[in-house]
Amino acid sequence: MNAHVNPVMVEALRGHWPHIAPGTPPEEAQRVAADLEHQQHREASRCHRALADQVQHNAHMGVWS
């Protein structure tokens, strides 16, 4: 099964640890934690890449920050 967290849920959970109900099987709790960590890593990577692209574009255009 492909674990995917809807982007709307990622936005809703930003900065919050998802509530895991008591009695949730440990495997499910670990899967939720891993999904959230993966989404946060992907978002950080996208932000880093966007900044690098902007710096490269500005350098190409002769703008130095």
Coordinates of C-alpha atoms in Angstrom, one line a residue:
M1 CA 0.0 0.0 0.0
N2 CA 1.3 3.4 -0.9
A3 CA 1.3 5.7 2.1
H4 CA 0.2 9.2 1.1
V5 CA -0.9 12.2 3.1
N6 CA -3.1 14.6 1.3
P7 CA -1.5 18.0 0.8
V8 CA -4.4 19.7 2.5
M9 CA -3.8 17.5 5.6
V10 CA -0.1 18.3 5.5
E11 CA -1.0 22.0 5.6
A12 CA -3.5 21.4 8.4
L13 CA -0.9 19.5 10.4
R14 CA 1.9 21.9 9.9
G15 CA 3.6 22.5 13.2
H16 CA 1.4 20.0 15.0
W17 CA 2.0 16.4 15.9
P18 CA -1.1 14.4 14.8
H19 CA -3.2 13.1 17.7
I20 CA -2.9 9.3 17.9
A21 CA -5.8 7.8 19.8
P22 CA -5.1 5.6 22.7
G23 CA -5.2 1.9 21.6
T24 CA -3.9 2.7 18.2
P25 CA -1.7 -0.2 17.1
P26 CA 2.0 0.7 17.3
E27 CA 2.5 -0.1 13.6
E28 CA -0.2 2.5 12.7
A29 CA 1.3 5.1 15.0
Q30 CA 4.7 4.6 13.5
R31 CA 3.3 4.8 9.9
V32 CA 1.5 8.1 10.7
A33 CA 4.7 9.5 12.2
A34 CA 6.8 8.3 9.2
D35 CA 4.3 9.8 6.8
L36 CA 4.4 13.2 8.5
E37 CA 8.2 13.2 8.7
H38 CA 8.5 12.3 5.0
Q39 CA 6.1 15.1 4.0
Q40 CA 8.0 17.6 6.2
H41 CA 11.3 16.5 4.6
R42 CA 9.9 16.9 1.1
E43 CA 8.5 20.4 1.9
A44 CA 11.9 21.5 3.3
S45 CA 13.6 20.2 0.2
R46 CA 11.2 22.1 -2.1
C47 CA 11.7 25.3 -0.2
H48 CA 15.5 24.9 -0.3
R49 CA 15.4 24.2 -4.0
A50 CA 13.1 27.2 -4.7
L51 CA 15.5 29.5 -2.8
A52 CA 18.5 28.1 -4.7
D53 CA 16.7 28.6 -8.0
Q54 CA 15.8 32.2 -7.1
V55 CA 19.4 33.0 -6.1
Q56 CA 20.7 31.4 -9.4
H57 CA 18.1 33.4 -11.4
N58 CA 19.0 36.7 -9.6
A59 CA 22.7 36.1 -10.2
H60 CA 22.0 35.5 -13.9
M61 CA 20.0 38.7 -14.0
G62 CA 22.9 40.6 -12.3
V63 CA 21.1 41.0 -9.0
W64 CA 23.1 40.1 -5.9
S65 CA 21.5 39.9 -2.5

